[in-house]
Amino acid sequence: MSRSIIAEKRALSPVIATVILISVTIVVAVSVAYWMGSIASGYTTFEQIELPTVYAKDITSGSLTYDSTFVGWNVTIKLKNTGSADATIDDIFINDVPLEDYDTGTVYLYVDNCSATTQVDGNWTDSLSSLSIDINKGESKTLYLYIKDDSGGQGVDGCTSGTTVNIKIHTASGRDYPTHVKLP
């Protein structure tokens, strides 16, 4: 008696088929969970800059060694990145005008504890056309803005004693951090 090849084949038992199906389902589910976790972690990092301290002090003529005729204010801004991602300050605005638009000698910037990627690292500068100040997560920095008095018409527009100056810090990720300070 001759049997055909097809008649001798047996199917898998239902128990083994169920075990294989459940194993494949678990492997696919774990793979999808890891993939979704990696996508979610990329979207949950954020920068958050806090400005805990902002104040202004008078500067009298002859106090600055690099500009003896400068009369105005030293605006001190202390920053802290409390977010989970690094931040880069790429512009600072005074009364909604970017620093780069001010005339030479009307605004100076000094950054304390600055990284080497910025042109103002440890030096006073009034060349503010390309600003890049890195603040790593958890790091603090201090910005010093020297703003020239506009009483004689030669300083920053609207900056006279007793006025409030709006300062906005803009980061490379597109976020703005506004603050204001009253000039003494």
PDB file of C-alpha atoms in Angstrom, residues 62-125:
ATOM      1  CA  GLY A  62      35.164 107.351  34.194  1.00  0.00           C
ATOM      2  CA  SER A  63      34.159 104.046  35.840  1.00  0.00           C
ATOM      3  CA  LEU A  64      34.745 101.910  32.749  1.00  0.00           C
ATOM      4  CA  THR A  65      38.376 101.502  31.756  1.00  0.00           C
ATOM      5  CA  TYR A  66      37.526 100.687  28.133  1.00  0.00           C
ATOM      6  CA  ASP A  67      35.101 103.637  27.711  1.00  0.00           C
ATOM      7  CA  SER A  68      35.785 106.540  30.095  1.00  0.00           C
ATOM      8  CA  THR A  69      32.861 108.637  28.772  1.00  0.00           C
ATOM      9  CA  PHE A  70      30.247 105.905  29.348  1.00  0.00           C
ATOM     10  CA  VAL A  71      27.403 106.928  31.676  1.00  0.00           C
ATOM     11  CA  GLY A  72      24.530 104.519  32.209  1.00  0.00           C
ATOM     12  CA  TRP A  73      23.684 101.318  34.039  1.00  0.00           C
ATOM     13  CA  ASN A  74      25.088  97.894  34.713  1.00  0.00           C
ATOM     14  CA  VAL A  75      22.157  95.488  34.379  1.00  0.00           C
ATOM     15  CA  THR A  76      23.048  92.168  35.999  1.00  0.00           C
ATOM     16  CA  ILE A  77      21.038  89.110  34.933  1.00  0.00           C
ATOM     17  CA  LYS A  78      21.613  85.793  36.683  1.00  0.00           C
ATOM     18  CA  LEU A  79      20.456  82.784  34.661  1.00  0.00           C
ATOM     19  CA  LYS A  80      19.950  79.129  35.499  1.00  0.00           C
ATOM     20  CA  ASN A  81      19.011  76.340  33.094  1.00  0.00           C
ATOM     21  CA  THR A  82      16.645  74.137  35.115  1.00  0.00           C
ATOM     22  CA  GLY A  83      15.502  72.123  32.097  1.00  0.00           C
ATOM     23  CA  SER A  84      16.593  68.683  30.971  1.00  0.00           C
ATOM     24  CA  ALA A  85      18.360  69.920  27.800  1.00  0.00           C
ATOM     25  CA  ASP A  86      21.194  72.350  27.098  1.00  0.00           C
ATOM     26  CA  ALA A  87      20.245  75.848  25.918  1.00  0.00           C
ATOM     27  CA  THR A  88      21.973  78.370  23.652  1.00  0.00           C
ATOM     28  CA  ILE A  89      21.214  82.076  23.910  1.00  0.00           C
ATOM     29  CA  ASP A  90      21.379  83.486  20.393  1.00  0.00           C
ATOM     30  CA  ASP A  91      19.944  86.963  20.958  1.00  0.00           C
ATOM     31  CA  ILE A  92      19.099  89.469  23.667  1.00  0.00           C
ATOM     32  CA  PHE A  93      16.553  92.252  23.198  1.00  0.00           C
ATOM     33  CA  ILE A  94      16.366  95.563  25.049  1.00  0.00           C
ATOM     34  CA  ASN A  95      12.921  97.169  24.672  1.00  0.00           C
ATOM     35  CA  ASP A  96      12.202  94.730  21.800  1.00  0.00           C
ATOM     36  CA  VAL A  97      15.309  95.777  19.841  1.00  0.00           C
ATOM     37  CA  PRO A  98      18.041  93.138  19.336  1.00  0.00           C
ATOM     38  CA  LEU A  99      21.468  94.020  20.736  1.00  0.00           C
ATOM     39  CA  GLU A 100      23.029  93.881  17.277  1.00  0.00           C
ATOM     40  CA  ASP A 101      20.879  96.848  16.163  1.00  0.00           C
ATOM     41  CA  TYR A 102      22.291  99.240  18.759  1.00  0.00           C
ATOM     42  CA  ASP A 103      25.043 101.664  17.819  1.00  0.00           C
ATOM     43  CA  THR A 104      28.597 100.764  18.761  1.00  0.00           C
ATOM     44  CA  GLY A 105      29.398 101.943  22.270  1.00  0.00           C
ATOM     45  CA  THR A 106      25.799 102.151  23.518  1.00  0.00           C
ATOM     46  CA  VAL A 107      25.574  98.573  24.850  1.00  0.00           C
ATOM     47  CA  TYR A 108      28.332  96.307  26.151  1.00  0.00           C
ATOM     48  CA  LEU A 109      27.934  92.666  27.156  1.00  0.00           C
ATOM     49  CA  TYR A 110      30.003  90.526  29.479  1.00  0.00           C
ATOM     50  CA  VAL A 111      29.210  86.899  30.264  1.00  0.00           C
ATOM     51  CA  ASP A 112      30.563  85.315  33.421  1.00  0.00           C
ATOM     52  CA  ASN A 113      31.379  81.564  33.407  1.00  0.00           C
ATOM     53  CA  CYS A 114      30.990  81.382  29.641  1.00  0.00           C
ATOM     54  CA  SER A 115      31.916  78.570  27.269  1.00  0.00           C
ATOM     55  CA  ALA A 116      34.436  79.043  24.486  1.00  0.00           C
ATOM     56  CA  THR A 117      31.750  79.056  21.770  1.00  0.00           C
ATOM     57  CA  THR A 118      30.812  82.666  22.376  1.00  0.00           C
ATOM     58  CA  GLN A 119      32.737  85.711  21.288  1.00  0.00           C
ATOM     59  CA  VAL A 120      32.103  87.436  24.623  1.00  0.00           C
ATOM     60  CA  ASP A 121      33.856  84.820  26.751  1.00  0.00           C
ATOM     61  CA  GLY A 122      35.408  86.752  29.615  1.00  0.00           C
ATOM     62  CA  ASN A 123      35.711  89.958  27.566  1.00  0.00           C
ATOM     63  CA  TRP A 124      33.610  93.075  27.276  1.00  0.00           C
ATOM     64  CA  THR A 125      32.308  93.559  23.783  1.00  0.00           C
TER      65      THR A 125
END
